[in-house]
CSV table of C-alpha atoms and ligand atoms in Angstrom, one decimal:
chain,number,residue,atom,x,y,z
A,1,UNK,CA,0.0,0.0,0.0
A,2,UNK,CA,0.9,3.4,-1.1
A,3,UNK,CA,1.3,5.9,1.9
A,4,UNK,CA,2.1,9.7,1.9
A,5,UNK,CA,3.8,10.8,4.5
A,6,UNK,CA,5.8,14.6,5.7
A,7,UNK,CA,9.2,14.5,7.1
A,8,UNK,CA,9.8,17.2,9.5
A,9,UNK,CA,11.7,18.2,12.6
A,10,UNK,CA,11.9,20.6,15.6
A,11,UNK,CA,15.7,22.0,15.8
A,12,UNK,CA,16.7,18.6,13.9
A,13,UNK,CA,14.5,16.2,16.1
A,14,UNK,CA,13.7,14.7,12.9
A,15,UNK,CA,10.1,12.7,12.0
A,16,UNK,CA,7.9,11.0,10.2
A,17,UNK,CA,4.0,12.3,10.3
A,18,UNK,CA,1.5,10.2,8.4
A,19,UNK,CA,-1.6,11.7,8.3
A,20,UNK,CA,-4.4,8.9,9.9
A,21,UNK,CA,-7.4,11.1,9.1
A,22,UNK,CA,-7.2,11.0,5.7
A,23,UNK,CA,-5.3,7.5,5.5
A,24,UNK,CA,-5.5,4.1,6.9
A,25,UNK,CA,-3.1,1.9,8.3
A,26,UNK,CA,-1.9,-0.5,10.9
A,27,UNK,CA,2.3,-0.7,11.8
A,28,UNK,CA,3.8,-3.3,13.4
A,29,UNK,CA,6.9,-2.5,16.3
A,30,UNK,CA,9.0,-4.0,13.5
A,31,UNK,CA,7.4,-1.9,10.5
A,32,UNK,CA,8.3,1.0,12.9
A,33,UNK,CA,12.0,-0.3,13.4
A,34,UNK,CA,11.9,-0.5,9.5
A,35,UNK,CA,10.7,2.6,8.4
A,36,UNK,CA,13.4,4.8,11.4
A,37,UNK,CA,16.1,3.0,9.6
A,38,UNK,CA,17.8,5.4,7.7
A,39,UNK,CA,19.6,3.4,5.8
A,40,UNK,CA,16.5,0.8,4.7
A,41,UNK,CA,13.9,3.0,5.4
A,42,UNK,CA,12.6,6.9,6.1
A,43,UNK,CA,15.0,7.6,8.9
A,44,UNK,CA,13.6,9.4,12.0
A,45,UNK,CA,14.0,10.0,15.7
A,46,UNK,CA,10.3,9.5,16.4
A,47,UNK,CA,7.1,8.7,14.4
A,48,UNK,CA,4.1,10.7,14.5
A,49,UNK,CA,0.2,9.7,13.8
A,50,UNK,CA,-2.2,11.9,13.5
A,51,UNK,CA,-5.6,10.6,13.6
A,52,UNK,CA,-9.2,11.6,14.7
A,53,UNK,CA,-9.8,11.5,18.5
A,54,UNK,CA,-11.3,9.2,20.1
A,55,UNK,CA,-12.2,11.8,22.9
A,56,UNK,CA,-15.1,14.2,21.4
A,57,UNK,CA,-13.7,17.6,23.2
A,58,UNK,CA,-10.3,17.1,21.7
A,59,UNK,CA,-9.0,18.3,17.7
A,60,UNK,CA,-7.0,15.6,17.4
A,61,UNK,CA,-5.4,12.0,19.0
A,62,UNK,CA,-1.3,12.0,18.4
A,63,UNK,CA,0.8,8.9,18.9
A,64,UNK,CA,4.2,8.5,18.9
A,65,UNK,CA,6.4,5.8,18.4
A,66,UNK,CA,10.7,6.2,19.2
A,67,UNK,CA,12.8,4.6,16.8
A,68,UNK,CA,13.1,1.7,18.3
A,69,UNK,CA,9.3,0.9,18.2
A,70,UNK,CA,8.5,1.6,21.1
A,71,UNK,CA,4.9,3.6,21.6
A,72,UNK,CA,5.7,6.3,24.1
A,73,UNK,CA,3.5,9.1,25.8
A,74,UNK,CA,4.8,12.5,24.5
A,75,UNK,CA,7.0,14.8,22.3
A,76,UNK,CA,7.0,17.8,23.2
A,77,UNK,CA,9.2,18.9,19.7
A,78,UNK,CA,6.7,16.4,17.5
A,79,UNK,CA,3.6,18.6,19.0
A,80,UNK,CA,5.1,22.1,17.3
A,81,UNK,CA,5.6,19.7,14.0
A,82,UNK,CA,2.0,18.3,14.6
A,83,UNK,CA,0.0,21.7,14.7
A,84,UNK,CA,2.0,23.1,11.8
A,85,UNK,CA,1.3,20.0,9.6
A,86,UNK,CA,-2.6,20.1,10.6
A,87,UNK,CA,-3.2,23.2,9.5
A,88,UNK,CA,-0.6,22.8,6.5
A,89,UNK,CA,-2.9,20.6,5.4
A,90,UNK,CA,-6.0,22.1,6.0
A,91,UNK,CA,-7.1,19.5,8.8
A,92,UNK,CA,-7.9,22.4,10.6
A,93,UNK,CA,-8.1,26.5,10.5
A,94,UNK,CA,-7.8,26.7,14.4
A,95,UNK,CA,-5.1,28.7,16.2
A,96,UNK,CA,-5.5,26.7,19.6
A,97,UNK,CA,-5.5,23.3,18.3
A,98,UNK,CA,-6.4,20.6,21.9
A,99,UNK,CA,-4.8,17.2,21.1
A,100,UNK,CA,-5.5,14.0,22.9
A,101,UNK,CA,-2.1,12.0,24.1
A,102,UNK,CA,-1.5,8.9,25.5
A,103,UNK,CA,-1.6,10.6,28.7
A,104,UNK,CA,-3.7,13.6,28.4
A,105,UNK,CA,-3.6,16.4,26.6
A,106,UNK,CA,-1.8,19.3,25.0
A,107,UNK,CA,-2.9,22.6,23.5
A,108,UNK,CA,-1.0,23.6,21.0
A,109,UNK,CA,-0.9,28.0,19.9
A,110,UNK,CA,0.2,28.9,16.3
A,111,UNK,CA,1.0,32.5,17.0
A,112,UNK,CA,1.1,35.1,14.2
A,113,UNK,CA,4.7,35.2,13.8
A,114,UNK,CA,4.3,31.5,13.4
A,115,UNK,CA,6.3,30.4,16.6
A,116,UNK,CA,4.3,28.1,18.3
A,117,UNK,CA,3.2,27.3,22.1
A,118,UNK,CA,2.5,24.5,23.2
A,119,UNK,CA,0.8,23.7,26.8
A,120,UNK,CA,3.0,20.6,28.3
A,121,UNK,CA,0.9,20.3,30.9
A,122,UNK,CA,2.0,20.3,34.6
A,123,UNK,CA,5.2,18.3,35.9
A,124,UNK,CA,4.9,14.8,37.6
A,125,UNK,CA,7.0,14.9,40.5
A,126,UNK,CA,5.5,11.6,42.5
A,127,UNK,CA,8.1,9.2,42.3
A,128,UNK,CA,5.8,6.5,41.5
A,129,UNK,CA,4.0,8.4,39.0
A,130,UNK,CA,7.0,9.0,36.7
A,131,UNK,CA,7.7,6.3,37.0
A,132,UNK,CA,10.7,6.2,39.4
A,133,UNK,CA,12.1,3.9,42.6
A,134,UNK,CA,12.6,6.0,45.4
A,135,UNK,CA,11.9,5.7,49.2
A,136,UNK,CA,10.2,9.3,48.7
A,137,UNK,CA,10.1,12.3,46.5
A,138,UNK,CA,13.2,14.7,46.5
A,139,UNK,CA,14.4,17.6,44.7
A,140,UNK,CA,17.6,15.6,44.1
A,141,UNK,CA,17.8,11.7,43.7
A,142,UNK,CA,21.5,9.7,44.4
A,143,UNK,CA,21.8,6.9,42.4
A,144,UNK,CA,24.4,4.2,41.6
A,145,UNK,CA,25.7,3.7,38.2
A,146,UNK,CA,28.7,2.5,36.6
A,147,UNK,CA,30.5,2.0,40.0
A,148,UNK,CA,30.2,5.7,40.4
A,149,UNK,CA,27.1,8.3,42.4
A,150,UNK,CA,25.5,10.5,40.9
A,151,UNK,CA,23.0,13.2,41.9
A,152,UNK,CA,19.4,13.2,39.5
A,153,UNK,CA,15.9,15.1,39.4
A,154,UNK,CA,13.3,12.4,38.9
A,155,UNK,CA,10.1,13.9,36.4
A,156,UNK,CA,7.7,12.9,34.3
A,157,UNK,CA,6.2,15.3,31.3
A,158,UNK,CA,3.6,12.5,30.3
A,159,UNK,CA,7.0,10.9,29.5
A,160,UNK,CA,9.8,9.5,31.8
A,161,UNK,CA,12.7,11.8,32.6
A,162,UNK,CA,16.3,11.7,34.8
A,163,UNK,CA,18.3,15.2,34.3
A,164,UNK,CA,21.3,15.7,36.3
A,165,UNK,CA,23.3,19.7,36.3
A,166,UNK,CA,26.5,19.1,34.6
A,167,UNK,CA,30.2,21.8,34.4
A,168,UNK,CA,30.0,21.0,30.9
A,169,UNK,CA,27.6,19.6,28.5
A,170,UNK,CA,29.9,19.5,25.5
A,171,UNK,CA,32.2,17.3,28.1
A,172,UNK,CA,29.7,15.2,29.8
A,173,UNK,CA,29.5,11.7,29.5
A,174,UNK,CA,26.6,11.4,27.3
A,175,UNK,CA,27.4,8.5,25.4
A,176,UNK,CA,28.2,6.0,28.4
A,177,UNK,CA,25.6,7.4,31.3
A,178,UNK,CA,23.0,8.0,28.8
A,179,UNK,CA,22.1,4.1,27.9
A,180,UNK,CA,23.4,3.3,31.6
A,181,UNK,CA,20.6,5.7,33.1
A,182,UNK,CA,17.8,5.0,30.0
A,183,UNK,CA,18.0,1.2,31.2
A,184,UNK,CA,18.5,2.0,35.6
A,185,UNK,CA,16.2,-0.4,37.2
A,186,UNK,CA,15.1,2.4,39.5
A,187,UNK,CA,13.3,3.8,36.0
A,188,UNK,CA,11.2,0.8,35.2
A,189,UNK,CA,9.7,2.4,32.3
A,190,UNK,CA,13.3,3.8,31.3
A,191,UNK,CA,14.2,7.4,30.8
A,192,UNK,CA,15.2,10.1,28.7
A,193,UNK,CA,18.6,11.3,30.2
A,194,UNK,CA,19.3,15.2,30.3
A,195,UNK,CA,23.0,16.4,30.8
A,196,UNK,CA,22.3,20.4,31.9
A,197,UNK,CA,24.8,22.8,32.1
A,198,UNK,CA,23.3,26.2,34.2
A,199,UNK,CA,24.6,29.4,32.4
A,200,UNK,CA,22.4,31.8,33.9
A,201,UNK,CA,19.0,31.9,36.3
A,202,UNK,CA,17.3,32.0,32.6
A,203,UNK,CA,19.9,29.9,30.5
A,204,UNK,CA,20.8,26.5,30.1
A,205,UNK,CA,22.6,24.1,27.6
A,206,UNK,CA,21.3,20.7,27.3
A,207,UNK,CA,21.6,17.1,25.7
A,208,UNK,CA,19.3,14.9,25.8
A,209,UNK,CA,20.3,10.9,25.7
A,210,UNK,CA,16.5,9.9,24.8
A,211,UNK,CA,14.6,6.9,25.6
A,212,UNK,CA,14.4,4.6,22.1
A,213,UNK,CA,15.9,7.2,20.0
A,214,UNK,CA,19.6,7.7,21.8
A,215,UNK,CA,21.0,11.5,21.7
A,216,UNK,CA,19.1,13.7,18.9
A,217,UNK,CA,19.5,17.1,18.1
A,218,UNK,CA,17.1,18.5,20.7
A,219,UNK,CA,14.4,17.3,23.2
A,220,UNK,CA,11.4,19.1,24.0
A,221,UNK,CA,9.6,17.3,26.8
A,222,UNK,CA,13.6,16.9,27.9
A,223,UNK,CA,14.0,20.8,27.8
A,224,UNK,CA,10.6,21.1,30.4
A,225,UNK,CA,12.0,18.4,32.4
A,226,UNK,CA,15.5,20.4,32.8
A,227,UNK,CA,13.5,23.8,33.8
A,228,UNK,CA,11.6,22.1,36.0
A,229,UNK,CA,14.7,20.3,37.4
A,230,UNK,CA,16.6,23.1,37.8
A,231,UNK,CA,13.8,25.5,39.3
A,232,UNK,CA,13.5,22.5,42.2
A,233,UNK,CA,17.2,23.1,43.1
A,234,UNK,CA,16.5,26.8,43.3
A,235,UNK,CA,19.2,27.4,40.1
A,236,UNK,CA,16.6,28.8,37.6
A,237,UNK,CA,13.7,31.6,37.1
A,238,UNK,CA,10.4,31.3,35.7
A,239,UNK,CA,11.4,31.9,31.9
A,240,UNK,CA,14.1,29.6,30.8
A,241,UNK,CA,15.9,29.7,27.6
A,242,UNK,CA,17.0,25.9,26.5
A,243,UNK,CA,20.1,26.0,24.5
A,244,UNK,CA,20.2,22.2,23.2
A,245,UNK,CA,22.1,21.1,19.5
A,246,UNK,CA,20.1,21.7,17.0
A,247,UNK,CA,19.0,25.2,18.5
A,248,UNK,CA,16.9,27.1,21.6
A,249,UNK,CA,13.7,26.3,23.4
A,250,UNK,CA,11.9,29.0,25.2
A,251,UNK,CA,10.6,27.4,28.6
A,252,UNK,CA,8.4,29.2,31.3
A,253,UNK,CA,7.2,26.9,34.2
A,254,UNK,CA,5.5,29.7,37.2
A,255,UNK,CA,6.6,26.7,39.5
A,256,UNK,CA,3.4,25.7,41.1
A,257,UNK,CA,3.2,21.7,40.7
A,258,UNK,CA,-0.2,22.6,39.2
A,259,UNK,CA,1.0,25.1,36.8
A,260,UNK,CA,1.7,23.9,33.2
A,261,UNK,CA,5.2,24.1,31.6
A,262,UNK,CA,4.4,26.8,28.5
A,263,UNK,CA,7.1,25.5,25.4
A,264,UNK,CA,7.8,28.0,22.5
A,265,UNK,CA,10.1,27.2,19.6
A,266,UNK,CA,9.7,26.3,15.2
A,267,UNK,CA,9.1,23.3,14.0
A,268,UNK,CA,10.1,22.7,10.0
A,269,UNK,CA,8.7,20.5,6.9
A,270,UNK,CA,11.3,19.0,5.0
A,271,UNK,CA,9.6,17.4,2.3
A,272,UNK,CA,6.8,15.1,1.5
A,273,UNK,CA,6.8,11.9,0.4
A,274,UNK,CA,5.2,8.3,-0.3
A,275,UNK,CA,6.3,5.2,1.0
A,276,UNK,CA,5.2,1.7,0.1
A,277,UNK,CA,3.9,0.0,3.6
B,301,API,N1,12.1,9.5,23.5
B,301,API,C1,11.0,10.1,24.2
B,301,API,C2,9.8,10.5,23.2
B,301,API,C3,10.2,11.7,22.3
B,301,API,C4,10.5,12.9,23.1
B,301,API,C5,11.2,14.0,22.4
B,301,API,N2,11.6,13.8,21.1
B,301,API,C6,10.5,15.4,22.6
B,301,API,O1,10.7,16.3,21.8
B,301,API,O2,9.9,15.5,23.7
B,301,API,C7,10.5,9.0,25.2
B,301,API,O3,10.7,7.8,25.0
B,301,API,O4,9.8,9.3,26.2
């Protein structure tokens, strides 16, 4: 069967987005695996669906799927991608598009300079909520890994996140404590893995080792969980800008555990295309 599909990214968070509404299909894990390939198939960080919703108050349902397969809760960079492409294509005229997740919702803003806003919802701090193994919740988490300690914030954005503060991203050890941390049996779901380095109450650079994907270019759920990490150890303000590979994320969490994290920043089409599935 003959699929079209729009390749896209958010500061080189790269995806797929077939369009559900208008198409239909059923992927297997392994069609998933196939089609992230980038040498047998698309290539992508994450796979995005966009289908009717199943809840009558929402726009939209949006799943996602990491590279490896694996179905997973949020993206905070594939929601910027997903309102542009809906209104690209003229599945909606709205401004203030309400999409229904796997664990909630987001509201996604296309402003009239085109950035675009999107509504992450609040953080998830309980420790069994994230999910997370802990005796009980802390700002700060110890945790044994490759024979060494080290000090983690523990949150969930819909998704599971470990970020720890960092001297030096560009010198962290992202490629060995990332995979170590994504598979900790104290995160029984696994984790995306952020490596922040503070520059200022309202800067921050960041890498993201991500859950199924590995390290990409830029992490938006990852960016919310840093702000919201580093607000909890009393090293950042309100408004937050995320300085992560493939560009910045603005970030505003008022820090109430009810308040929402707000997430600004582009997301890009690359090119459209049609894949046999
Ligand atoms: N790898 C993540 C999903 C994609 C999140 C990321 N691409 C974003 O922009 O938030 C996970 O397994 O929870």
């Amino acid at each position: 069967m003959l699929v079209r599909f729009t390749k896209m990214h958010g500061l080189g968070n790269d995806f797929m987005v077939i369009d559900l509404v208008t198409q239909r299909i059923n992927l297997s894990e392994d069609k998933v695996r196939q089609l992230a390939d980038r040498h047998l198939g698309i290539g992508f960080d994450q796979l995005l669906l966009v289908e009717p919703p199943t809840n009558p108050e929402m726009d939209f349902r949006y799943r996602i799927y990491n590279a490896d397969g694996s179905e997973v809760e949020h993206c905070g960079n594939g929601a910027r991608c997903f309102a542009r492409f809906v209104r690209d294509k003229q599945l909606t005229t709205k401004d203030v598009i309400t999409v229904e997740t796997a664990k909630g919702k987001a509201v996604l803003t296309i402003h009239p300079d085109d950035r675009i806003e999107v509504d992450m919802g609040a953080p998830v701090l309980l420790p069994s909520a994230i999910p997370f193994i802990a005796e009980e919740q802390a700002a700060v988490y110890p945790l044994e890994v490759d024979n060494q300690i080290v000090h983690l914030s523990a949150i969930s954005m819909g998704n599971p996140h470990a970020v720890l503060v960092v001297d030096n991203v560009d010198q962290a050890a992202v490629e060995t404590l990332g995979p170590a941390l994504e598979s900790h049996s104290r995160f029984p779901a696994k984790a995306n893995i952020g490596f922040m380095q503070i520059i200022s109450p309202n800067a921050v650079k960041l890498r993201v080792y991500e859950r199924g994907a590995g390290e990409t270019m830029a992490c938006g759920t990852g960016a919310c969980a840093a702000v919201v990490a580093g607000r909890l150890r009393g090293l950042l303000d309100e408004n937050v800008k995320v300085y992560l590979p493939g560009g910045a994320l603005q970030i505003i969490w008022k820090g109430g555990t009810d308040d929402s994290v707000m997430m600004t920043g582009p997301a890009t089409t690359v090119f459209e295309g049609q894949v046999f599935i």
